[in-house]
Amino acid sequence: MFRIPESLATLGKERIAGCPVEGFVYGEGPKQPELMLVGEAPGEFELIDGIPFIGRAGTELMKSLASIGLTRQDVYITSAVRSRPYRWGTKKERDGTTTERKYNRPPTQKEVLAHAPVLDYELANVKPKLIVTLGNVGLQRLLGKSATVTTLHGELLERPIQYLQELEDRTFEWTEEKYRIVPTFHPAAVFYRPSHRPAIEEDWKKIGQFLKDYGM
Ligand code: URA
């Protein structure tokens, strides 16, 4: 199992302090795995158990992995941000009363930058055969804002990725090394856009095939 140094987790927590986020979920998986999955940020359920992708989206993701013969144990799972971004909202109870509760939300660029050193370290040290980005946040963290999942999903890309050269930087630099990346949709996409399901299944077939074809 690979785990980031405790000092780096502390740095991540310090850098994101003051943002509306809570908790810190470590990336999880073996070194030199078949795949490294880069998501968005943990949600409510991940925070409870400290395990990435165990909520509803996680169940979908595990089905996709199973479709190419892989399990959670075979892959390294991480995300652009390691704390849960939340917003306060009003929940209507069945009895008509309302309560204030926290809802998940996508991370901001400021939060992505705050946790960039954590993902940079994982990218430099986990050494997966292939990186799969799940949704636009993970994809754009690695390939910049011009990359979009709708145009690039299912393609095998071999490109430099973004990293933070200095801790104070607000813009990313490009690595000299190239990484193999296949973008696909975030597994939660099927909940709000069920019509995406066939494209996601097709992407995962391709990912399985890339691993085979390239002797990866
Ligand atoms: N979405 C993510 O990106 N990561 C999780 O752990 C859960 C949902």
PDB file of C-alpha atoms and ligand atoms in Angstrom:
ATOM      1  CA  MET A   1       0.000   0.000   0.000  1.00  0.00           C
ATOM      2  CA  PHE A   2       1.160   3.501  -0.817  1.00  0.00           C
ATOM      3  CA  ARG A   3       0.431   6.375   1.534  1.00  0.00           C
ATOM      4  CA  ILE A   4       1.599   9.973   1.414  1.00  0.00           C
ATOM      5  CA  PRO A   5       3.856  11.127   4.265  1.00  0.00           C
ATOM      6  CA  GLU A   6       2.010  12.522   7.266  1.00  0.00           C
ATOM      7  CA  SER A   7       3.856  15.849   6.847  1.00  0.00           C
ATOM      8  CA  LEU A   8       2.304  16.236   3.380  1.00  0.00           C
ATOM      9  CA  ALA A   9      -1.192  15.547   4.717  1.00  0.00           C
ATOM     10  CA  THR A  10      -0.559  18.209   7.369  1.00  0.00           C
ATOM     11  CA  LEU A  11       0.579  20.636   4.677  1.00  0.00           C
ATOM     12  CA  GLY A  12      -2.580  19.905   2.672  1.00  0.00           C
ATOM     13  CA  LYS A  13      -4.769  20.557   5.704  1.00  0.00           C
ATOM     14  CA  GLU A  14      -2.956  23.821   6.439  1.00  0.00           C
ATOM     15  CA  ARG A  15      -3.176  25.028   2.847  1.00  0.00           C
ATOM     16  CA  ILE A  16      -6.929  24.449   2.643  1.00  0.00           C
ATOM     17  CA  ALA A  17      -7.759  25.863   6.089  1.00  0.00           C
ATOM     18  CA  GLY A  18     -10.307  28.678   5.804  1.00  0.00           C
ATOM     19  CA  CYS A  19     -12.096  27.117   2.811  1.00  0.00           C
ATOM     20  CA  PRO A  20     -15.559  25.603   3.390  1.00  0.00           C
ATOM     21  CA  VAL A  21     -14.285  22.008   3.445  1.00  0.00           C
ATOM     22  CA  GLU A  22     -14.021  19.331   6.101  1.00  0.00           C
ATOM     23  CA  GLY A  23     -11.924  16.234   6.831  1.00  0.00           C
ATOM     24  CA  PHE A  24      -9.080  14.698   4.875  1.00  0.00           C
ATOM     25  CA  VAL A  25      -9.374  11.391   3.004  1.00  0.00           C
ATOM     26  CA  TYR A  26      -6.098   9.745   1.983  1.00  0.00           C
ATOM     27  CA  GLY A  27      -5.572   8.319  -1.479  1.00  0.00           C
ATOM     28  CA  GLU A  28      -5.587   4.552  -1.332  1.00  0.00           C
ATOM     29  CA  GLY A  29      -4.024   1.663  -3.227  1.00  0.00           C
ATOM     30  CA  PRO A  30      -0.830  -0.147  -4.168  1.00  0.00           C
ATOM     31  CA  LYS A  31       2.336   1.309  -5.685  1.00  0.00           C
ATOM     32  CA  GLN A  32       2.813   0.668  -9.426  1.00  0.00           C
ATOM     33  CA  PRO A  33      -0.837  -0.308  -9.945  1.00  0.00           C
ATOM     34  CA  GLU A  34      -2.581  -0.961 -13.231  1.00  0.00           C
ATOM     35  CA  LEU A  35      -4.568   2.239 -12.864  1.00  0.00           C
ATOM     36  CA  MET A  36      -4.559   5.443 -10.885  1.00  0.00           C
ATOM     37  CA  LEU A  37      -8.028   6.999 -10.703  1.00  0.00           C
ATOM     38  CA  VAL A  38      -8.216  10.771 -10.230  1.00  0.00           C
ATOM     39  CA  GLY A  39     -11.611  12.000  -9.046  1.00  0.00           C
ATOM     40  CA  GLU A  40     -12.897  15.318  -7.818  1.00  0.00           C
ATOM     41  CA  ALA A  41     -13.117  15.396  -4.018  1.00  0.00           C
ATOM     42  CA  PRO A  42     -14.537  13.150  -1.307  1.00  0.00           C
ATOM     43  CA  GLY A  43     -18.205  13.495  -0.381  1.00  0.00           C
ATOM     44  CA  GLU A  44     -20.231  12.951   2.746  1.00  0.00           C
ATOM     45  CA  PHE A  45     -19.870   9.159   2.889  1.00  0.00           C
ATOM     46  CA  GLU A  46     -16.163   9.052   2.095  1.00  0.00           C
ATOM     47  CA  LEU A  47     -15.569  11.371   5.016  1.00  0.00           C
ATOM     48  CA  ILE A  48     -17.354   9.107   7.495  1.00  0.00           C
ATOM     49  CA  ASP A  49     -15.164   6.088   6.770  1.00  0.00           C
ATOM     50  CA  GLY A  50     -12.084   7.835   5.385  1.00  0.00           C
ATOM     51  CA  ILE A  51     -12.205   5.679   2.236  1.00  0.00           C
ATOM     52  CA  PRO A  52     -12.410   7.166  -1.296  1.00  0.00           C
ATOM     53  CA  PHE A  53     -15.417   6.359  -3.481  1.00  0.00           C
ATOM     54  CA  ILE A  54     -17.580   4.377  -1.084  1.00  0.00           C
ATOM     55  CA  GLY A  55     -20.797   6.334  -1.712  1.00  0.00           C
ATOM     56  CA  ARG A  56     -23.247   5.918  -4.575  1.00  0.00           C
ATOM     57  CA  ALA A  57     -20.688   7.047  -7.162  1.00  0.00           C
ATOM     58  CA  GLY A  58     -18.244   4.533  -5.689  1.00  0.00           C
ATOM     59  CA  THR A  59     -20.664   1.669  -6.324  1.00  0.00           C
ATOM     60  CA  GLU A  60     -20.863   2.721  -9.986  1.00  0.00           C
ATOM     61  CA  LEU A  61     -17.080   2.987 -10.164  1.00  0.00           C
ATOM     62  CA  MET A  62     -16.608  -0.501  -8.724  1.00  0.00           C
ATOM     63  CA  LYS A  63     -18.961  -1.872 -11.421  1.00  0.00           C
ATOM     64  CA  SER A  64     -16.812  -0.211 -14.090  1.00  0.00           C
ATOM     65  CA  LEU A  65     -13.635  -1.664 -12.586  1.00  0.00           C
ATOM     66  CA  ALA A  66     -15.249  -5.107 -12.374  1.00  0.00           C
ATOM     67  CA  SER A  67     -16.157  -4.866 -16.075  1.00  0.00           C
ATOM     68  CA  ILE A  68     -12.427  -4.980 -16.887  1.00  0.00           C
ATOM     69  CA  GLY A  69     -11.565  -7.547 -14.245  1.00  0.00           C
ATOM     70  CA  LEU A  70     -10.218  -5.164 -11.602  1.00  0.00           C
ATOM     71  CA  THR A  71     -11.164  -4.507  -7.983  1.00  0.00           C
ATOM     72  CA  ARG A  72     -10.580  -1.609  -5.583  1.00  0.00           C
ATOM     73  CA  GLN A  73      -7.465  -3.413  -4.323  1.00  0.00           C
ATOM     74  CA  ASP A  74      -5.848  -3.350  -7.782  1.00  0.00           C
ATOM     75  CA  VAL A  75      -5.976   0.400  -8.302  1.00  0.00           C
ATOM     76  CA  TYR A  76      -4.822   3.584  -6.619  1.00  0.00           C
ATOM     77  CA  ILE A  77      -7.756   5.921  -5.976  1.00  0.00           C
ATOM     78  CA  THR A  78      -7.270   9.608  -5.350  1.00  0.00           C
ATOM     79  CA  SER A  79      -8.719  12.989  -6.331  1.00  0.00           C
ATOM     80  CA  ALA A  80      -7.827  16.615  -7.032  1.00  0.00           C
ATOM     81  CA  VAL A  81      -8.945  17.647  -3.541  1.00  0.00           C
ATOM     82  CA  ARG A  82      -8.758  15.402  -0.476  1.00  0.00           C
ATOM     83  CA  SER A  83     -11.190  17.273   1.802  1.00  0.00           C
ATOM     84  CA  ARG A  84     -14.976  17.397   1.368  1.00  0.00           C
ATOM     85  CA  PRO A  85     -16.137  20.714  -0.111  1.00  0.00           C
ATOM     86  CA  TYR A  86     -19.573  21.580   1.272  1.00  0.00           C
ATOM     87  CA  ARG A  87     -22.231  24.243   1.126  1.00  0.00           C
ATOM     88  CA  TRP A  88     -25.046  24.836   3.578  1.00  0.00           C
ATOM     89  CA  GLY A  89     -28.534  24.175   2.298  1.00  0.00           C
ATOM     90  CA  THR A  90     -32.045  23.681   3.576  1.00  0.00           C
ATOM     91  CA  LYS A  91     -33.542  20.210   3.759  1.00  0.00           C
ATOM     92  CA  LYS A  92     -37.315  19.781   3.841  1.00  0.00           C
ATOM     93  CA  GLU A  93     -38.279  17.001   6.207  1.00  0.00           C
ATOM     94  CA  ARG A  94     -41.334  14.765   5.605  1.00  0.00           C
ATOM     95  CA  ASP A  95     -43.196  16.409   8.460  1.00  0.00           C
ATOM     96  CA  GLY A  96     -42.857  19.781   6.741  1.00  0.00           C
ATOM     97  CA  THR A  97     -40.140  21.162   8.998  1.00  0.00           C
ATOM     98  CA  THR A  98     -36.821  22.286   7.555  1.00  0.00           C
ATOM     99  CA  THR A  99     -33.267  21.718   8.773  1.00  0.00           C
ATOM    100  CA  GLU A 100     -29.960  23.213   7.702  1.00  0.00           C
ATOM    101  CA  ARG A 101     -27.481  20.647   6.442  1.00  0.00           C
ATOM    102  CA  LYS A 102     -24.244  20.398   4.475  1.00  0.00           C
ATOM    103  CA  TYR A 103     -24.375  19.369   0.830  1.00  0.00           C
ATOM    104  CA  ASN A 104     -21.502  18.220  -1.367  1.00  0.00           C
ATOM    105  CA  ARG A 105     -20.285  20.680  -4.009  1.00  0.00           C
ATOM    106  CA  PRO A 106     -17.469  20.644  -6.579  1.00  0.00           C
ATOM    107  CA  PRO A 107     -14.138  22.049  -5.358  1.00  0.00           C
ATOM    108  CA  THR A 108     -13.039  25.555  -6.360  1.00  0.00           C
ATOM    109  CA  GLN A 109      -9.767  26.273  -8.178  1.00  0.00           C
ATOM    110  CA  LYS A 110      -8.407  27.687  -4.929  1.00  0.00           C
ATOM    111  CA  GLU A 111      -9.088  24.353  -3.228  1.00  0.00           C
ATOM    112  CA  VAL A 112      -7.552  22.426  -6.122  1.00  0.00           C
ATOM    113  CA  LEU A 113      -4.410  24.568  -5.821  1.00  0.00           C
ATOM    114  CA  ALA A 114      -4.367  24.082  -2.045  1.00  0.00           C
ATOM    115  CA  HIS A 115      -4.160  20.305  -2.430  1.00  0.00           C
ATOM    116  CA  ALA A 116      -2.008  20.279  -5.562  1.00  0.00           C
ATOM    117  CA  PRO A 117       1.175  19.271  -3.666  1.00  0.00           C
ATOM    118  CA  VAL A 118      -0.628  16.163  -2.387  1.00  0.00           C
ATOM    119  CA  LEU A 119      -1.675  14.958  -5.843  1.00  0.00           C
ATOM    120  CA  ASP A 120       1.697  15.990  -7.340  1.00  0.00           C
ATOM    121  CA  TYR A 121       3.426  13.732  -4.828  1.00  0.00           C
ATOM    122  CA  GLU A 122       1.108  10.830  -5.618  1.00  0.00           C
ATOM    123  CA  LEU A 123       1.577  11.316  -9.373  1.00  0.00           C
ATOM    124  CA  ALA A 124       5.352  11.358  -9.003  1.00  0.00           C
ATOM    125  CA  ASN A 125       5.541   8.327  -6.722  1.00  0.00           C
ATOM    126  CA  VAL A 126       2.663   5.911  -7.352  1.00  0.00           C
ATOM    127  CA  LYS A 127       3.807   5.175 -10.943  1.00  0.00           C
ATOM    128  CA  PRO A 128       0.619   3.671 -12.394  1.00  0.00           C
ATOM    129  CA  LYS A 129       0.594   2.114 -15.838  1.00  0.00           C
ATOM    130  CA  LEU A 130      -2.300   4.359 -16.799  1.00  0.00           C
ATOM    131  CA  ILE A 131      -4.096   7.323 -15.213  1.00  0.00           C
ATOM    132  CA  VAL A 132      -7.877   7.511 -15.574  1.00  0.00           C
ATOM    133  CA  THR A 133      -9.423  10.890 -14.793  1.00  0.00           C
ATOM    134  CA  LEU A 134     -13.039  10.811 -13.607  1.00  0.00           C
ATOM    135  CA  GLY A 135     -14.828  13.987 -14.693  1.00  0.00           C
ATOM    136  CA  ASN A 136     -13.637  17.461 -15.623  1.00  0.00           C
ATOM    137  CA  VAL A 137     -12.125  18.454 -12.280  1.00  0.00           C
ATOM    138  CA  GLY A 138      -9.570  15.607 -12.300  1.00  0.00           C
ATOM    139  CA  LEU A 139      -8.963  15.982 -16.045  1.00  0.00           C
ATOM    140  CA  GLN A 140      -8.399  19.756 -15.911  1.00  0.00           C
ATOM    141  CA  ARG A 141      -6.194  19.437 -12.850  1.00  0.00           C
ATOM    142  CA  LEU A 142      -3.830  17.338 -14.970  1.00  0.00           C
ATOM    143  CA  LEU A 143      -4.260  18.767 -18.479  1.00  0.00           C
ATOM    144  CA  GLY A 144      -5.470  22.325 -17.934  1.00  0.00           C
ATOM    145  CA  LYS A 145      -8.773  24.110 -18.417  1.00  0.00           C
ATOM    146  CA  SER A 146      -8.889  23.605 -22.188  1.00  0.00           C
ATOM    147  CA  ALA A 147      -9.283  19.843 -21.755  1.00  0.00           C
ATOM    148  CA  THR A 148     -12.903  18.689 -21.530  1.00  0.00           C
ATOM    149  CA  VAL A 149     -14.254  15.255 -20.851  1.00  0.00           C
ATOM    150  CA  THR A 150     -16.937  15.482 -23.556  1.00  0.00           C
ATOM    151  CA  THR A 151     -14.309  15.854 -26.298  1.00  0.00           C
ATOM    152  CA  LEU A 152     -11.528  13.662 -24.864  1.00  0.00           C
ATOM    153  CA  HIS A 153     -13.270  10.772 -23.107  1.00  0.00           C
ATOM    154  CA  GLY A 154     -12.072   7.315 -24.077  1.00  0.00           C
ATOM    155  CA  GLU A 155      -8.911   8.600 -25.797  1.00  0.00           C
ATOM    156  CA  LEU A 156      -5.467   7.436 -24.758  1.00  0.00           C
ATOM    157  CA  LEU A 157      -3.400  10.614 -24.321  1.00  0.00           C
ATOM    158  CA  GLU A 158       0.321  10.765 -23.763  1.00  0.00           C
ATOM    159  CA  ARG A 159       1.082  14.231 -22.460  1.00  0.00           C
ATOM    160  CA  PRO A 160       2.919  16.310 -19.850  1.00  0.00           C
ATOM    161  CA  ILE A 161       0.765  17.105 -16.833  1.00  0.00           C
ATOM    162  CA  GLN A 162       0.406  20.151 -14.630  1.00  0.00           C
ATOM    163  CA  TYR A 163       2.213  20.455 -11.318  1.00  0.00           C
ATOM    164  CA  LEU A 164       2.877  23.170  -8.792  1.00  0.00           C
ATOM    165  CA  GLN A 165       6.535  24.128  -8.945  1.00  0.00           C
ATOM    166  CA  GLU A 166       6.508  26.352  -5.874  1.00  0.00           C
ATOM    167  CA  LEU A 167       4.091  26.098  -2.988  1.00  0.00           C
ATOM    168  CA  GLU A 168       3.116  29.775  -3.368  1.00  0.00           C
ATOM    169  CA  ASP A 169       2.382  29.470  -7.113  1.00  0.00           C
ATOM    170  CA  ARG A 170      -1.126  30.134  -8.345  1.00  0.00           C
ATOM    171  CA  THR A 171      -0.555  28.719 -11.779  1.00  0.00           C
ATOM    172  CA  PHE A 172       0.691  25.302 -12.799  1.00  0.00           C
ATOM    173  CA  GLU A 173       3.837  24.336 -14.721  1.00  0.00           C
ATOM    174  CA  TRP A 174       4.121  21.364 -17.101  1.00  0.00           C
ATOM    175  CA  THR A 175       6.126  18.244 -16.259  1.00  0.00           C
ATOM    176  CA  GLU A 176       8.947  17.219 -18.573  1.00  0.00           C
ATOM    177  CA  GLU A 177       7.826  13.631 -18.335  1.00  0.00           C
ATOM    178  CA  LYS A 178       4.769  12.469 -20.273  1.00  0.00           C
ATOM    179  CA  TYR A 179       2.018  10.460 -18.653  1.00  0.00           C
ATOM    180  CA  ARG A 180      -0.530   8.085 -20.180  1.00  0.00           C
ATOM    181  CA  ILE A 181      -4.034   9.323 -19.419  1.00  0.00           C
ATOM    182  CA  VAL A 182      -7.523   8.208 -20.415  1.00  0.00           C
ATOM    183  CA  PRO A 183     -10.252  10.694 -19.466  1.00  0.00           C
ATOM    184  CA  THR A 184     -13.728   9.421 -18.702  1.00  0.00           C
ATOM    185  CA  PHE A 185     -16.847  10.790 -17.026  1.00  0.00           C
ATOM    186  CA  HIS A 186     -17.278  10.968 -13.284  1.00  0.00           C
ATOM    187  CA  PRO A 187     -19.200   7.856 -12.185  1.00  0.00           C
ATOM    188  CA  ALA A 188     -21.895  10.094 -10.640  1.00  0.00           C
ATOM    189  CA  ALA A 189     -22.678  11.411 -14.163  1.00  0.00           C
ATOM    190  CA  VAL A 190     -25.116   8.522 -14.705  1.00  0.00           C
ATOM    191  CA  PHE A 191     -27.323   9.811 -11.876  1.00  0.00           C
ATOM    192  CA  TYR A 192     -28.060  13.156 -13.487  1.00  0.00           C
ATOM    193  CA  ARG A 193     -27.522  12.084 -17.087  1.00  0.00           C
ATOM    194  CA  PRO A 194     -28.476   8.400 -17.520  1.00  0.00           C
ATOM    195  CA  SER A 195     -27.917   8.759 -21.281  1.00  0.00           C
ATOM    196  CA  HIS A 196     -24.152   8.864 -20.526  1.00  0.00           C
ATOM    197  CA  ARG A 197     -24.129   5.250 -19.378  1.00  0.00           C
ATOM    198  CA  PRO A 198     -23.299   3.635 -22.769  1.00  0.00           C
ATOM    199  CA  ALA A 199     -20.415   6.114 -23.341  1.00  0.00           C
ATOM    200  CA  ILE A 200     -19.001   5.350 -19.890  1.00  0.00           C
ATOM    201  CA  GLU A 201     -19.251   1.606 -20.498  1.00  0.00           C
ATOM    202  CA  GLU A 202     -17.524   2.066 -23.848  1.00  0.00           C
ATOM    203  CA  ASP A 203     -14.725   4.116 -22.233  1.00  0.00           C
ATOM    204  CA  TRP A 204     -14.092   1.397 -19.662  1.00  0.00           C
ATOM    205  CA  LYS A 205     -13.965  -1.257 -22.400  1.00  0.00           C
ATOM    206  CA  LYS A 206     -11.286   0.852 -24.093  1.00  0.00           C
ATOM    207  CA  ILE A 207      -9.367   1.269 -20.829  1.00  0.00           C
ATOM    208  CA  GLY A 208      -9.345  -2.528 -20.400  1.00  0.00           C
ATOM    209  CA  GLN A 209      -8.202  -2.897 -24.002  1.00  0.00           C
ATOM    210  CA  PHE A 210      -5.412  -0.290 -23.635  1.00  0.00           C
ATOM    211  CA  LEU A 211      -4.060  -2.188 -20.625  1.00  0.00           C
ATOM    212  CA  LYS A 212      -3.990  -5.364 -22.735  1.00  0.00           C
ATOM    213  CA  ASP A 213      -2.767  -3.883 -26.046  1.00  0.00           C
ATOM    214  CA  TYR A 214       0.150  -2.005 -24.662  1.00  0.00           C
ATOM    215  CA  GLY A 215       1.228  -4.851 -22.399  1.00  0.00           C
ATOM    216  CA  MET A 216       0.545  -2.425 -19.634  1.00  0.00           C
TER     217      MET A 216
HETATM  218  N1  URA B   1     -16.126  11.681  -5.899  1.00  0.00           N
HETATM  219  C1  URA B   1     -14.792  11.731  -5.875  1.00  0.00           C
HETATM  220  O1  URA B   1     -14.177  12.354  -6.708  1.00  0.00           O
HETATM  221  N2  URA B   1     -14.155  11.072  -4.909  1.00  0.00           N
HETATM  222  C2  URA B   1     -14.779  10.349  -3.970  1.00  0.00           C
HETATM  223  O2  URA B   1     -14.145   9.743  -3.115  1.00  0.00           O
HETATM  224  C3  URA B   1     -16.189  10.317  -4.037  1.00  0.00           C
HETATM  225  C4  URA B   1     -16.831  10.983  -4.996  1.00  0.00           C
END
